[in-house]
């Protein structure tokens, strides 16, 4: 059962959100960006934060009732998020170390989780302009 209906409009919207985040990432990629170190000793750049904001804003517009859980977002206690029936799980810039190396091997990952299972996802590699998406209903493309 899909709690959040996987309409063509939703799929298209999430794909466009990923591409918009990719544009934000590539703008930073072309610049002389700063690198910060998070508490877990992993790197963080303006691109991570910019993509996170773009994705959060976009998903909130198309699915305002579906929570957003992101690597770069606020800490949400497990006891709160464990009872979510549906949520977006996002890594706005997967491969920050590769982004820093400027080798082009990084992606934007957006997944819709329902009843603790992924039901729809988008993976976009903005440096190569390659996008994959799939769902339990539609298959993978």
Short mmCIF file of C-alpha atoms in Angstrom, two decimals:
data_model
loop_
_atom_site.label_atom_id
_atom_site.label_comp_id
_atom_site.label_asym_id
_atom_site.label_seq_id
_atom_site.Cartn_x
_atom_site.Cartn_y
_atom_site.Cartn_z
CA UNK A 1 0.00 0.00 0.00
CA UNK A 2 1.34 3.41 -0.93
CA UNK A 3 0.73 5.99 1.75
CA UNK A 4 2.01 8.70 -0.59
CA UNK A 5 0.55 8.11 -4.08
CA UNK A 6 3.32 7.72 -6.69
CA UNK A 7 1.73 9.80 -9.40
CA UNK A 8 3.52 10.81 -12.57
CA UNK A 9 3.42 14.37 -11.23
CA UNK A 10 5.20 13.40 -8.01
CA UNK A 11 7.86 11.40 -9.87
CA UNK A 12 8.48 14.27 -12.30
CA UNK A 13 8.62 16.78 -9.44
CA UNK A 14 11.21 14.78 -7.49
CA UNK A 15 13.32 14.34 -10.62
CA UNK A 16 13.21 18.11 -11.20
CA UNK A 17 14.10 18.75 -7.53
CA UNK A 18 17.16 16.49 -7.89
CA UNK A 19 18.22 18.32 -11.06
CA UNK A 20 17.77 21.72 -9.40
CA UNK A 21 19.90 20.53 -6.47
CA UNK A 22 22.44 19.33 -9.03
CA UNK A 23 22.63 22.81 -10.53
CA UNK A 24 23.27 24.23 -7.06
CA UNK A 25 26.01 21.67 -6.46
CA UNK A 26 27.68 22.32 -9.81
CA UNK A 27 27.69 26.08 -9.16
CA UNK A 28 29.73 25.43 -6.01
CA UNK A 29 31.85 22.80 -7.82
CA UNK A 30 32.98 25.47 -10.29
CA UNK A 31 34.06 27.80 -7.46
CA UNK A 32 36.84 27.93 -4.90
CA UNK A 33 34.79 26.49 -2.03
CA UNK A 34 35.58 26.07 1.66
CA UNK A 35 35.61 22.73 3.43
CA UNK A 36 34.41 22.25 7.00
CA UNK A 37 34.76 19.15 9.15
CA UNK A 38 31.66 17.77 10.90
CA UNK A 39 31.68 16.23 14.39
CA UNK A 40 31.96 12.77 12.82
CA UNK A 41 35.14 13.98 11.05
CA UNK A 42 33.54 13.85 7.59
CA UNK A 43 33.80 16.84 5.25
CA UNK A 44 31.03 19.34 4.61
CA UNK A 45 30.87 21.96 1.86
CA UNK A 46 28.51 24.72 0.80
CA UNK A 47 27.31 22.32 -1.91
CA UNK A 48 26.06 19.84 0.72
CA UNK A 49 24.09 22.55 2.48
CA UNK A 50 22.81 24.21 -0.70
CA UNK A 51 21.54 20.92 -2.12
CA UNK A 52 19.96 20.01 1.22
CA UNK A 53 18.03 23.31 1.30
CA UNK A 54 16.87 22.97 -2.33
CA UNK A 55 15.68 19.39 -1.81
CA UNK A 56 14.00 20.13 1.52
CA UNK A 57 12.15 23.13 0.10
CA UNK A 58 11.09 21.24 -3.04
CA UNK A 59 9.87 18.13 -1.24
CA UNK A 60 8.02 20.23 1.30
CA UNK A 61 6.12 21.89 -1.56
CA UNK A 62 5.08 18.64 -3.26
CA UNK A 63 4.50 16.55 -0.11
CA UNK A 64 4.07 18.94 2.83
CA UNK A 65 2.82 16.18 5.15
CA UNK A 66 5.78 13.84 4.56
CA UNK A 67 8.74 14.34 6.95
CA UNK A 68 12.28 14.93 5.65
CA UNK A 69 15.30 13.07 7.06
CA UNK A 70 18.67 14.12 5.70
CA UNK A 71 22.32 13.58 6.47
CA UNK A 72 22.71 17.36 6.54
CA UNK A 73 19.47 18.11 8.35
CA UNK A 74 18.64 18.54 11.97
CA UNK A 75 19.04 15.62 14.34
CA UNK A 76 15.71 13.90 14.81
CA UNK A 77 15.58 11.46 17.72
CA UNK A 78 15.11 7.83 16.70
CA UNK A 79 12.05 7.42 18.92
CA UNK A 80 10.35 10.21 16.93
CA UNK A 81 11.33 9.05 13.42
CA UNK A 82 10.84 5.34 14.13
CA UNK A 83 7.07 5.85 14.20
CA UNK A 84 6.91 7.68 10.87
CA UNK A 85 4.83 5.71 8.37
CA UNK A 86 6.27 7.63 5.45
CA UNK A 87 9.29 9.95 5.02
CA UNK A 88 11.88 11.22 2.58
CA UNK A 89 15.40 9.91 3.19
CA UNK A 90 17.98 12.17 1.53
CA UNK A 91 21.71 12.36 1.04
CA UNK A 92 21.99 15.71 -0.74
CA UNK A 93 25.60 15.12 -1.78
CA UNK A 94 26.71 11.51 -1.53
CA UNK A 95 30.44 11.46 -2.13
CA UNK A 96 31.55 14.77 -0.63
CA UNK A 97 35.16 13.55 -0.59
CA UNK A 98 34.96 12.90 -4.34
CA UNK A 99 33.30 16.29 -4.81
CA UNK A 100 36.27 17.87 -3.03
CA UNK A 101 38.69 15.90 -5.25
CA UNK A 102 36.71 17.21 -8.24
CA UNK A 103 36.61 13.77 -9.85
CA UNK A 104 32.89 13.97 -10.70
CA UNK A 105 31.96 10.86 -8.71
CA UNK A 106 29.17 12.09 -6.47
CA UNK A 107 25.39 11.85 -6.49
CA UNK A 108 22.19 13.25 -5.07
CA UNK A 109 20.07 10.52 -3.45
CA UNK A 110 16.38 10.94 -2.64
CA UNK A 111 14.20 8.04 -1.45
CA UNK A 112 10.62 7.76 -0.30
CA UNK A 113 10.37 5.31 2.59
CA UNK A 114 7.02 3.81 3.52
CA UNK A 115 6.43 1.28 6.27
CA UNK A 116 10.25 1.06 6.72
CA UNK A 117 10.87 0.15 3.05
CA UNK A 118 12.05 2.22 0.09
CA UNK A 119 9.25 2.51 -2.47
CA UNK A 120 10.63 5.21 -4.79
CA UNK A 121 14.04 6.73 -5.33
CA UNK A 122 16.07 9.07 -7.50
CA UNK A 123 19.86 9.02 -7.90
CA UNK A 124 21.32 11.90 -9.91
CA UNK A 125 24.95 12.41 -10.90
CA UNK A 126 25.05 16.10 -11.83
CA UNK A 127 28.64 16.15 -13.12
CA UNK A 128 27.73 13.49 -15.71
CA UNK A 129 24.08 14.57 -16.08
CA UNK A 130 22.97 10.97 -15.45
CA UNK A 131 19.76 10.25 -13.58
CA UNK A 132 18.29 6.95 -12.41
CA UNK A 133 14.92 6.49 -10.78
CA UNK A 134 12.83 3.56 -9.74
CA UNK A 135 9.85 2.46 -7.74
CA UNK A 136 8.27 -0.76 -6.62
CA UNK A 137 5.37 -0.05 -8.95
CA UNK A 138 7.15 1.19 -12.07
CA UNK A 139 10.52 -0.60 -12.07
CA UNK A 140 13.85 1.13 -12.67
CA UNK A 141 14.83 3.64 -15.34
#
